[in-house]
XYZ file of C-alpha atoms in Angstrom:
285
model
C 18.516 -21.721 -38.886
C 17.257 -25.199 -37.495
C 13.527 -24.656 -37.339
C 12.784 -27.532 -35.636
C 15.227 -28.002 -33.126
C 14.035 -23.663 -32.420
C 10.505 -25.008 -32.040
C 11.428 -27.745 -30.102
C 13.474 -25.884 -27.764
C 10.864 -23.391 -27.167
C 8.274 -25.354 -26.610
C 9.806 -27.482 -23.984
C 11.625 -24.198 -21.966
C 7.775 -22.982 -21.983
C 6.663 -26.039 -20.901
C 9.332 -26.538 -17.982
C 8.246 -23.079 -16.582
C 5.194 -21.818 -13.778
C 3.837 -18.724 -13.939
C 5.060 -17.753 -10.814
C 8.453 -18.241 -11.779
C 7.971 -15.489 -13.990
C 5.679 -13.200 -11.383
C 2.827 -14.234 -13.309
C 0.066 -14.945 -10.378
C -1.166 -18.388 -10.537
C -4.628 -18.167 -11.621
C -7.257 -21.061 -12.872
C -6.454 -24.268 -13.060
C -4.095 -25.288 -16.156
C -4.825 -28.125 -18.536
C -1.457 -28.285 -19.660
C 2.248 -27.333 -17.453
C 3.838 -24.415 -18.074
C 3.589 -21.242 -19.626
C 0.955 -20.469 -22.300
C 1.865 -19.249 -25.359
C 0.270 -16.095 -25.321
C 2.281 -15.601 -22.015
C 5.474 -15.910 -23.204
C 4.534 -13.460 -26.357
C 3.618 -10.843 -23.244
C 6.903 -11.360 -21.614
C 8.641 -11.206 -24.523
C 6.562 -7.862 -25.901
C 5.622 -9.616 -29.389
C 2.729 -11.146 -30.875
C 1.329 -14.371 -29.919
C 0.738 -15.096 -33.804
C 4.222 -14.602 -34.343
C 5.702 -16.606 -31.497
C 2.876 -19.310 -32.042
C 4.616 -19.310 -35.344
C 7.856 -19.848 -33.981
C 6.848 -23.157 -32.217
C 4.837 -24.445 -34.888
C 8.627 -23.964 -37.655
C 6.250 -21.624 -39.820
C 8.068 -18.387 -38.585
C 11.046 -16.472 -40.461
C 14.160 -16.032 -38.956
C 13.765 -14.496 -35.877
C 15.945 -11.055 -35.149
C 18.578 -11.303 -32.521
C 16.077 -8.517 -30.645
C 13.640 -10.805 -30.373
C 15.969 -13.664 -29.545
C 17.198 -11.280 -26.483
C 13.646 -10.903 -25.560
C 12.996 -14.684 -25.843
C 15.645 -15.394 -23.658
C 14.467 -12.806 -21.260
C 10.942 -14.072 -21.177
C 11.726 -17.935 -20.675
C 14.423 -17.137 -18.115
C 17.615 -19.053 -20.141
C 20.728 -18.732 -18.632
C 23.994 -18.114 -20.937
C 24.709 -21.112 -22.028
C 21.021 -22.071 -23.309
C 20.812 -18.256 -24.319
C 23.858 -19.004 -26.658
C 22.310 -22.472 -27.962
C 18.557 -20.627 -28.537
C 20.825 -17.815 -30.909
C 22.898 -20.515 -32.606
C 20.242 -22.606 -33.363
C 18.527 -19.784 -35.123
C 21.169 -19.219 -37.410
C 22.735 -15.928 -35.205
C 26.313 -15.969 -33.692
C 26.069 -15.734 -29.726
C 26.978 -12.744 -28.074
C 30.492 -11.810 -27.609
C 31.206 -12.697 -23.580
C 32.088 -8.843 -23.239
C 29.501 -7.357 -25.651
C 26.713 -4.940 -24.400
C 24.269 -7.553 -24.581
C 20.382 -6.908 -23.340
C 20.403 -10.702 -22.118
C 19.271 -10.322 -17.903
C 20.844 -13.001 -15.581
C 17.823 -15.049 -14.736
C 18.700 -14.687 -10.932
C 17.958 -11.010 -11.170
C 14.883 -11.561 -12.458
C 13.819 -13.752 -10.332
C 14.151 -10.961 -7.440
C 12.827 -8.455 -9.708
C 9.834 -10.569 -10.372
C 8.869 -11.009 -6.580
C 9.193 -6.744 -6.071
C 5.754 -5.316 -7.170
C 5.309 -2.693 -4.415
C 8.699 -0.669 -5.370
C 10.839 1.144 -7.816
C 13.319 -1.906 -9.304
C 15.115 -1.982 -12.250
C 18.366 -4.243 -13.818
C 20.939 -1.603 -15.390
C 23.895 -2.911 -17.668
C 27.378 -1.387 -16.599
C 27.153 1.403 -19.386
C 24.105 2.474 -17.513
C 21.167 0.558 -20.043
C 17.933 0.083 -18.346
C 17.654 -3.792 -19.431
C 13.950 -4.509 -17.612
C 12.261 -2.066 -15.104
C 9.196 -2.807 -13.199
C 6.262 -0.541 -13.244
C 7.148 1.371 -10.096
C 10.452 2.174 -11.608
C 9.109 3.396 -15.064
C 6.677 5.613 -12.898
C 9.722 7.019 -11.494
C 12.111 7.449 -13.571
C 10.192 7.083 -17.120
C 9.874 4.484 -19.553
C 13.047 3.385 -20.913
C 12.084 0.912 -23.265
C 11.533 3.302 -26.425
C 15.506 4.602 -25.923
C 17.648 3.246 -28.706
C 21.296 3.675 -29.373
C 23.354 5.623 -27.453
C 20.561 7.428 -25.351
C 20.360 3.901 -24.031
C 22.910 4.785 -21.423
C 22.252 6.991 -18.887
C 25.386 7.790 -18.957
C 25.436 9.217 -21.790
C 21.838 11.032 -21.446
C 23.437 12.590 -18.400
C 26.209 14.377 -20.631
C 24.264 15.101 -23.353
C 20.563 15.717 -22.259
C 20.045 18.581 -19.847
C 16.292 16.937 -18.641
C 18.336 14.168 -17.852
C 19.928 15.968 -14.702
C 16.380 17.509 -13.768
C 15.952 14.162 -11.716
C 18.557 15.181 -9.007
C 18.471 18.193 -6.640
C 21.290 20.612 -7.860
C 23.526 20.682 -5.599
C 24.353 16.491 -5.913
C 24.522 16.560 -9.751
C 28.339 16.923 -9.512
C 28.617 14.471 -7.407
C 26.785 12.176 -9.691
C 28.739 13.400 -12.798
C 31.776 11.967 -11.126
C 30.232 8.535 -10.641
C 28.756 8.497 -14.535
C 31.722 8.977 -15.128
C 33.901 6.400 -12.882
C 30.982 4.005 -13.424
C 31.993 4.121 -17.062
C 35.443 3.879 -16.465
C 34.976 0.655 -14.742
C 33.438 -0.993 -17.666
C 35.862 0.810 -19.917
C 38.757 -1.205 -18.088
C 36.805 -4.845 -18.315
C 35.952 -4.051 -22.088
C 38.803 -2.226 -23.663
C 39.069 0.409 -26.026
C 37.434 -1.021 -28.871
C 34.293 -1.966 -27.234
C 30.591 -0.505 -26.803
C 32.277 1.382 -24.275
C 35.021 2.953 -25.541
C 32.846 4.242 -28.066
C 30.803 6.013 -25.618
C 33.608 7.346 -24.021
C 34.958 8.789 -27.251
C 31.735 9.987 -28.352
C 30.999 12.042 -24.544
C 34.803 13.212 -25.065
C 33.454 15.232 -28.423
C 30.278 16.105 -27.158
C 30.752 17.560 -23.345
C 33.580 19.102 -21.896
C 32.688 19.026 -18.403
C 32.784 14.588 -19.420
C 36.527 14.977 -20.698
C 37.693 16.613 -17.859
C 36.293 14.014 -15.408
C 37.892 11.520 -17.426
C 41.250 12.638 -17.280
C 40.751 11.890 -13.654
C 41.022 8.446 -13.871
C 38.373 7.853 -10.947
C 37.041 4.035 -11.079
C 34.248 3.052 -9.217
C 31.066 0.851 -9.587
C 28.093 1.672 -6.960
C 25.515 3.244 -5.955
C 24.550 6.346 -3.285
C 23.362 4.298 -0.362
C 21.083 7.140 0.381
C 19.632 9.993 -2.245
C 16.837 12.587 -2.774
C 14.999 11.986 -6.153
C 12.761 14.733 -7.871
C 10.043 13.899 -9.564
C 8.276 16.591 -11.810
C 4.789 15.500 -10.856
C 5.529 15.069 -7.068
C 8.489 16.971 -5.786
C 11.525 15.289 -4.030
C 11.213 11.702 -2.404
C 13.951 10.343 -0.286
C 14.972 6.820 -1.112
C 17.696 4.151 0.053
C 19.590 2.464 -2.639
C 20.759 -1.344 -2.645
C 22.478 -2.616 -5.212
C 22.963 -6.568 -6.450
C 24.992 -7.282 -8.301
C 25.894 -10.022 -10.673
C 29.228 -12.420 -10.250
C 31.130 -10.787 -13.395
C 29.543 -7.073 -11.935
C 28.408 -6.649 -15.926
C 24.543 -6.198 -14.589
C 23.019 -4.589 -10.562
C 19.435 -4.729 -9.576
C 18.740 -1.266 -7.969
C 16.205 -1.441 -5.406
C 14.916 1.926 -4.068
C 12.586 1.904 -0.908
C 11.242 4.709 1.175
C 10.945 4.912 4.681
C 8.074 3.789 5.986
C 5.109 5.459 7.000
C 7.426 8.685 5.482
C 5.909 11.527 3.022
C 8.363 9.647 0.270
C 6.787 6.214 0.893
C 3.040 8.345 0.245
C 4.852 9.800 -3.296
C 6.588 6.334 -4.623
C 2.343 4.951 -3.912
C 1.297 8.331 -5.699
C 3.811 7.299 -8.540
C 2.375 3.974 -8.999
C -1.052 5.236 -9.285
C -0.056 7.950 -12.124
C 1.969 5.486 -14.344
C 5.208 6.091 -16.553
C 3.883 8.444 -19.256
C 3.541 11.676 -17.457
C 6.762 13.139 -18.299
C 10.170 12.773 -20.306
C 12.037 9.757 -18.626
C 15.230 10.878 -17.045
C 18.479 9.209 -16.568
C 18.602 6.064 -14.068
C 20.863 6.794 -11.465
C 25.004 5.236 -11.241
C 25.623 5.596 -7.888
């Protein structure tokens, strides 16, 4: 670990950031440019002890969680992602691995969509960063941890996970789990994060074997789809879908129509927060 050239690095990717570069509003006027510490420790869901700690070379060696979130919060891109996990004494990321590291262009978008349901999935289905309409709609994601990361692997193996769709298009939506999976499965190989999921859904639900043996590949969403909520009954949203160049990561954007009794329940959503129920599975397709 190089403790100063960490420090340094931080400090001046803080400094070479705005706040609304990061959909932070602009507020009073700033005696120095760029991000304030305490800021960055928000983005990056830490302390601003520790990461004041960090800058200053009095910190230990910092996880490769919190390096993720570091990157996340100061918007690196892959090659200065890589550098930031080097220099603190971690190996980067495999080019292939299930990392949590969000392409900064996504964010940007993400950052500038406050008045709807957005989040950035990974291609086994991970929520990676969710605004707060989308964690009022589908649940907070950010307490899942290993496997039940994927929602493709909540939707074989959690039944509450399927309570989010009307019954009669959960089939359809077990076939594009499924095909969604098998997509990354063919970019990865068998011996990555994803062929362990598929071998662990193959023991644990039948109905998952079976679709797999049908070798469907596909990787998008349901351009339209009927969501239900526990606290507010069914809302009709469109889906769009961007993606990123190597199709590892999509922001899913979900809108209502407006002036429509769904566009009054996504508001409704907003106003009663994340915590009021289990949080379901994101949708693949």
């Amino acid at each position: 670990m190089d403790r100063a050239a960490l420090a340094d690095f931080l400090r001046r990717r803080r400094e070479a950031l705005r706040p609304e570069d990061v959909g932070l509003p602009l507020g009073a006027r700033r005696r120095a440019p760029g991000l304030r510490r305490e800021e960055v420790a928000s983005l990056a869901v830490m302390s601003t002890d520790y990461y004041t700690r960090l800058e200053q070379r009095r910190a230990p060696q910092p996880s490769a969680h919190i390096l993720s979130a570091l990157a996340r919060a100061l918007r690196l891109t892959r090659d200065e992602r890589d550098y930031l996990y080097r220099i603190a004494g971690h190996n980067a990321p495999a080019a292939l691995s299930a990392s949590p590291h969000v392409a900064p262009a996504l964010l940007r978008v993400l950052d500038r969509l406050a008045d709807t349901p957005a989040l950035v999935l990974g291609d086994l289905g991970e929520t990676l960063v969710q605004n707060g309409p989308a964690a009022a709609l589908f649940g907070d994601a950010s307490h899942l941890t290993g496997p039940a990361r994927s929602a493709i692997y909540r939707w074989f193996t959690d039944p509450s996970a399927r309570l989010l769709y009307p019954e009669q298009d959960r089939d359809r939506q077990s076939r594009a789990q499924v095909a969604s999976l098998r997509a990354a499965y063919g970019v990865r190989g068998p011996r990555s994060t994803a062929g362990e999921l598929v071998r662990a859904l193959s023991r644990a639900s039948e109905e998952f074997a079976d679709l797999w043996a049908r070798h469907e590949v596909a990787r998008r969403f349901e351009d339209h789809k009927t969501l239900v909520h526990p606290e507010v009954g069914p809302i009709e949203v469109d889906c769009q879908a961007l993606f990123t160049e190597d199709q590892s990561q999509v922001l899913l954007v979900l809108t209502a129509a407006p002036r429509s009794e769904s566009e009054e329940k996504l508001r409704l959503l907003a106003v009663l927060g994340p915590n009021r129920f289990a949080a379901p599975a994101p949708d693949r397709r």
